PDB file of C-alpha atoms in Angstrom:
ATOM      1  CA  MET A   9     -72.106  24.418 -36.878  1.00  0.00           C
ATOM      2  CA  GLN A  10     -70.841  20.946 -38.181  1.00  0.00           C
ATOM      3  CA  LEU A  11     -68.407  22.632 -39.838  1.00  0.00           C
ATOM      4  CA  GLU A  12     -66.842  24.737 -36.818  1.00  0.00           C
ATOM      5  CA  LYS A  13     -66.774  21.162 -35.015  1.00  0.00           C
ATOM      6  CA  GLN A  14     -65.177  19.341 -37.664  1.00  0.00           C
ATOM      7  CA  ASN A  15     -62.473  21.894 -38.038  1.00  0.00           C
ATOM      8  CA  ILE A  16     -61.967  22.236 -34.416  1.00  0.00           C
ATOM      9  CA  LEU A  17     -61.301  18.411 -34.293  1.00  0.00           C
ATOM     10  CA  LEU A  18     -58.949  18.285 -37.048  1.00  0.00           C
ATOM     11  CA  HIS A  19     -57.191  20.885 -35.405  1.00  0.00           C
ATOM     12  CA  TYR A  20     -56.813  18.981 -32.118  1.00  0.00           C
ATOM     13  CA  GLU A  21     -55.851  15.406 -34.165  1.00  0.00           C
ATOM     14  CA  GLN A  22     -53.345  17.738 -36.332  1.00  0.00           C
ATOM     15  CA  SER A  23     -51.692  19.613 -33.417  1.00  0.00           C
ATOM     16  CA  ILE A  24     -50.813  15.836 -31.604  1.00  0.00           C
ATOM     17  CA  GLN A  25     -48.849  15.024 -34.771  1.00  0.00           C
ATOM     18  CA  TRP A  26     -47.487  18.369 -35.067  1.00  0.00           C
ATOM     19  CA  VAL A  27     -45.908  18.344 -31.645  1.00  0.00           C
ATOM     20  CA  GLN A  28     -44.804  14.900 -31.969  1.00  0.00           C
ATOM     21  CA  LYS A  29     -42.633  15.940 -34.764  1.00  0.00           C
ATOM     22  CA  LEU A  30     -40.778  18.052 -32.211  1.00  0.00           C
ATOM     23  CA  GLU A  31     -38.951  15.254 -31.150  1.00  0.00           C
ATOM     24  CA  THR A  32     -36.644  15.626 -34.116  1.00  0.00           C
ATOM     25  CA  LEU A  33     -35.123  19.009 -32.575  1.00  0.00           C
ATOM     26  CA  SER A  34     -32.108  19.219 -30.944  1.00  0.00           C
ATOM     27  CA  GLU A  35     -31.859  19.361 -27.171  1.00  0.00           C
ATOM     28  CA  GLU A  36     -30.557  23.194 -28.033  1.00  0.00           C
ATOM     29  CA  GLN A  37     -33.545  23.900 -30.270  1.00  0.00           C
ATOM     30  CA  TRP A  38     -36.029  22.654 -27.523  1.00  0.00           C
ATOM     31  CA  ARG A  39     -34.756  24.500 -24.899  1.00  0.00           C
ATOM     32  CA  THR A  40     -33.590  27.799 -25.803  1.00  0.00           C
ATOM     33  CA  PRO A  41     -35.729  30.942 -25.667  1.00  0.00           C
ATOM     34  CA  ILE A  42     -37.575  31.335 -29.095  1.00  0.00           C
ATOM     35  CA  LYS A  43     -36.500  35.272 -28.214  1.00  0.00           C
ATOM     36  CA  GLU A  44     -34.841  37.277 -25.648  1.00  0.00           C
ATOM     37  CA  GLY A  45     -37.594  37.318 -22.496  1.00  0.00           C
ATOM     38  CA  LYS A  46     -39.805  34.744 -23.701  1.00  0.00           C
ATOM     39  CA  TRP A  47     -40.222  30.962 -23.094  1.00  0.00           C
ATOM     40  CA  SER A  48     -38.282  28.271 -24.981  1.00  0.00           C
ATOM     41  CA  ILE A  49     -40.129  25.629 -26.768  1.00  0.00           C
ATOM     42  CA  ALA A  50     -40.282  23.118 -24.181  1.00  0.00           C
ATOM     43  CA  GLU A  51     -42.274  25.916 -21.998  1.00  0.00           C
ATOM     44  CA  ILE A  52     -44.428  26.614 -24.637  1.00  0.00           C
ATOM     45  CA  ILE A  53     -45.324  23.172 -25.305  1.00  0.00           C
ATOM     46  CA  GLY A  54     -45.485  22.405 -21.924  1.00  0.00           C
ATOM     47  CA  HIS A  55     -47.490  25.411 -20.704  1.00  0.00           C
ATOM     48  CA  LEU A  56     -50.513  24.160 -23.097  1.00  0.00           C
ATOM     49  CA  ILE A  57     -50.907  20.540 -21.337  1.00  0.00           C
ATOM     50  CA  PRO A  58     -52.074  22.089 -17.892  1.00  0.00           C
ATOM     51  CA  TRP A  59     -54.834  24.479 -20.039  1.00  0.00           C
ATOM     52  CA  ASP A  60     -56.181  21.249 -21.558  1.00  0.00           C
ATOM     53  CA  MET A  61     -56.372  19.693 -18.097  1.00  0.00           C
ATOM     54  CA  PHE A  62     -58.323  22.570 -16.826  1.00  0.00           C
ATOM     55  CA  ILE A  63     -60.662  22.492 -19.788  1.00  0.00           C
ATOM     56  CA  ILE A  64     -61.126  18.438 -19.491  1.00  0.00           C
ATOM     57  CA  LYS A  65     -61.500  18.718 -15.641  1.00  0.00           C
ATOM     58  CA  ASP A  66     -62.819  22.425 -14.908  1.00  0.00           C
ATOM     59  CA  ARG A  67     -64.588  23.366 -17.913  1.00  0.00           C
ATOM     60  CA  MET A  68     -66.289  20.602 -19.547  1.00  0.00           C
ATOM     61  CA  PRO A  69     -68.397  19.062 -16.445  1.00  0.00           C
ATOM     62  CA  TYR A  70     -70.113  22.157 -16.164  1.00  0.00           C
ATOM     63  CA  PHE A  71     -70.397  23.524 -19.501  1.00  0.00           C
ATOM     64  CA  PHE A  72     -74.705  22.661 -19.754  1.00  0.00           C
ATOM     65  CA  LYS A  73     -75.400  22.328 -16.224  1.00  0.00           C
ATOM     66  CA  ASP A  74     -77.378  25.206 -14.455  1.00  0.00           C
ATOM     67  CA  ILE A  75     -74.606  26.053 -11.900  1.00  0.00           C
ATOM     68  CA  ASP A  76     -71.753  28.657 -12.582  1.00  0.00           C
ATOM     69  CA  LEU A  77     -68.471  27.725 -13.932  1.00  0.00           C
ATOM     70  CA  PRO A  78     -65.811  27.379 -11.297  1.00  0.00           C
ATOM     71  CA  LYS A  79     -63.532  30.522 -11.161  1.00  0.00           C
ATOM     72  CA  GLY A  80     -60.383  29.984 -13.888  1.00  0.00           C
ATOM     73  CA  PRO A  81     -56.718  29.669 -12.080  1.00  0.00           C
ATOM     74  CA  ASP A  82     -54.771  32.193 -12.087  1.00  0.00           C
ATOM     75  CA  ALA A  83     -53.071  32.435 -15.622  1.00  0.00           C
ATOM     76  CA  GLN A  84     -49.650  33.660 -14.826  1.00  0.00           C
ATOM     77  CA  ALA A  85     -48.931  31.669 -11.589  1.00  0.00           C
ATOM     78  CA  LEU A  86     -50.217  28.502 -13.849  1.00  0.00           C
ATOM     79  CA  ASN A  87     -48.123  29.141 -16.871  1.00  0.00           C
ATOM     80  CA  ASP A  88     -45.013  30.083 -14.438  1.00  0.00           C
ATOM     81  CA  GLN A  89     -45.583  26.462 -13.214  1.00  0.00           C
ATOM     82  CA  ALA A  90     -46.056  24.712 -15.975  1.00  0.00           C
ATOM     83  CA  ALA A  91     -42.968  26.328 -17.671  1.00  0.00           C
ATOM     84  CA  SER A  92     -40.675  25.736 -14.637  1.00  0.00           C
ATOM     85  CA  GLU A  93     -41.821  22.227 -14.712  1.00  0.00           C
ATOM     86  CA  SER A  94     -40.795  22.216 -18.634  1.00  0.00           C
ATOM     87  CA  ARG A  95     -37.448  23.033 -17.886  1.00  0.00           C
ATOM     88  CA  VAL A  96     -36.599  19.929 -16.027  1.00  0.00           C
ATOM     89  CA  ARG A  97     -38.908  17.460 -17.717  1.00  0.00           C
ATOM     90  CA  THR A  98     -37.435  15.742 -20.834  1.00  0.00           C
ATOM     91  CA  LYS A  99     -38.131  16.643 -24.237  1.00  0.00           C
ATOM     92  CA  GLU A 100     -40.235  13.127 -24.754  1.00  0.00           C
ATOM     93  CA  GLU A 101     -41.935  13.372 -21.547  1.00  0.00           C
ATOM     94  CA  THR A 102     -43.295  16.732 -22.508  1.00  0.00           C
ATOM     95  CA  ILE A 103     -44.108  15.427 -25.656  1.00  0.00           C
ATOM     96  CA  GLU A 104     -45.793  12.445 -24.246  1.00  0.00           C
ATOM     97  CA  ARG A 105     -48.029  14.516 -21.638  1.00  0.00           C
ATOM     98  CA  PHE A 106     -48.935  16.638 -24.399  1.00  0.00           C
ATOM     99  CA  ALA A 107     -50.149  13.829 -26.522  1.00  0.00           C
ATOM    100  CA  ASP A 108     -51.897  11.954 -24.271  1.00  0.00           C
ATOM    101  CA  THR A 109     -53.782  15.182 -22.643  1.00  0.00           C
ATOM    102  CA  ARG A 110     -54.571  16.522 -25.893  1.00  0.00           C
ATOM    103  CA  LYS A 111     -55.833  12.931 -27.095  1.00  0.00           C
ATOM    104  CA  THR A 112     -58.434  12.992 -23.956  1.00  0.00           C
ATOM    105  CA  LEU A 113     -59.542  16.253 -25.023  1.00  0.00           C
ATOM    106  CA  LEU A 114     -60.098  15.541 -28.257  1.00  0.00           C
ATOM    107  CA  SER A 115     -62.152  12.273 -27.333  1.00  0.00           C
ATOM    108  CA  ALA A 116     -64.190  14.201 -24.844  1.00  0.00           C
ATOM    109  CA  LEU A 117     -64.998  16.635 -27.853  1.00  0.00           C
ATOM    110  CA  GLN A 118     -65.670  13.733 -30.216  1.00  0.00           C
ATOM    111  CA  GLU A 119     -68.597  12.699 -27.820  1.00  0.00           C
ATOM    112  CA  MET A 120     -70.301  15.799 -27.572  1.00  0.00           C
ATOM    113  CA  ASN A 121     -73.629  15.697 -29.400  1.00  0.00           C
ATOM    114  CA  ASP A 122     -73.433  18.483 -32.330  1.00  0.00           C
ATOM    115  CA  ASP A 123     -76.151  20.325 -30.823  1.00  0.00           C
ATOM    116  CA  LEU A 124     -74.168  21.509 -28.040  1.00  0.00           C
ATOM    117  CA  TRP A 125     -71.817  23.010 -30.443  1.00  0.00           C
ATOM    118  CA  SER A 126     -74.083  25.721 -31.020  1.00  0.00           C
ATOM    119  CA  LYS A 127     -75.522  26.221 -27.641  1.00  0.00           C
ATOM    120  CA  GLU A 128     -74.499  29.233 -25.484  1.00  0.00           C
ATOM    121  CA  LEU A 129     -72.039  28.969 -22.657  1.00  0.00           C
ATOM    122  CA  ILE A 130     -71.773  31.709 -19.944  1.00  0.00           C
ATOM    123  CA  ILE A 131     -68.114  32.393 -18.781  1.00  0.00           C
ATOM    124  CA  GLY A 132     -67.913  35.293 -16.248  1.00  0.00           C
ATOM    125  CA  LYS A 133     -69.293  38.111 -18.147  1.00  0.00           C
ATOM    126  CA  SER A 134     -69.007  36.587 -21.527  1.00  0.00           C
ATOM    127  CA  THR A 135     -71.659  34.338 -23.538  1.00  0.00           C
ATOM    128  CA  LEU A 136     -70.113  32.331 -26.383  1.00  0.00           C
ATOM    129  CA  SER A 137     -71.121  29.085 -27.758  1.00  0.00           C
ATOM    130  CA  LEU A 138     -69.163  26.226 -27.337  1.00  0.00           C
ATOM    131  CA  ALA A 139     -67.470  25.998 -31.104  1.00  0.00           C
ATOM    132  CA  ALA A 140     -66.392  29.939 -30.252  1.00  0.00           C
ATOM    133  CA  TYR A 141     -64.885  28.925 -26.852  1.00  0.00           C
ATOM    134  CA  PHE A 142     -62.750  25.926 -28.680  1.00  0.00           C
ATOM    135  CA  GLN A 143     -62.477  28.352 -31.381  1.00  0.00           C
ATOM    136  CA  GLY A 144     -60.295  30.468 -28.853  1.00  0.00           C
ATOM    137  CA  MET A 145     -58.501  27.677 -28.075  1.00  0.00           C
ATOM    138  CA  VAL A 146     -57.549  26.695 -31.405  1.00  0.00           C
ATOM    139  CA  GLU A 147     -56.225  30.154 -31.909  1.00  0.00           C
ATOM    140  CA  HIS A 148     -54.123  30.257 -28.649  1.00  0.00           C
ATOM    141  CA  ASP A 149     -52.811  27.002 -29.858  1.00  0.00           C
ATOM    142  CA  ASN A 150     -51.495  28.704 -33.851  1.00  0.00           C
ATOM    143  CA  HIS A 151     -50.456  31.866 -32.193  1.00  0.00           C
ATOM    144  CA  HIS A 152     -48.050  29.631 -30.042  1.00  0.00           C
ATOM    145  CA  PHE A 153     -47.162  26.993 -32.989  1.00  0.00           C
ATOM    146  CA  GLU A 154     -46.260  29.790 -35.374  1.00  0.00           C
ATOM    147  CA  GLN A 155     -44.268  31.295 -32.901  1.00  0.00           C
ATOM    148  CA  ILE A 156     -42.317  27.891 -32.972  1.00  0.00           C
ATOM    149  CA  LYS A 157     -42.276  27.678 -36.921  1.00  0.00           C
ATOM    150  CA  ASN A 158     -40.680  30.901 -36.896  1.00  0.00           C
ATOM    151  CA  VAL A 159     -37.517  29.642 -35.077  1.00  0.00           C
ATOM    152  CA  ILE A 160     -37.005  25.900 -36.213  1.00  0.00           C
TER     153      ILE A 160
END
């Protein structure tokens, strides 16, 4: 379990550095959809911010309490709102917001006791470990980072 935690923490540390390097992209690269009908890099990075905030505010405080987790947001509405906001924010502001939010999440994860990473969570009708939950978040990041790598 310790290795899973270390890999997840390493991913989050590296994701901050990787996204910060996107500041070197031209405005056109930053704003052009990655494919027809798809988001731009700005929108992809921008949509990760509210999901990190959701985990920090609406998941982590409830993970190991004997109460039901709050219902998740409407994913489509959250993504649409984040994409819309990313279209009007500067590249630097989006990247800074991503880095700040991700650092907050990383810090909270670093503070969690190692034994909690193997404990089971119940989210809706799913039961999974904390490590598995965050591994899913890492896979989500990697999916989007691969999309970006394929166009830059």
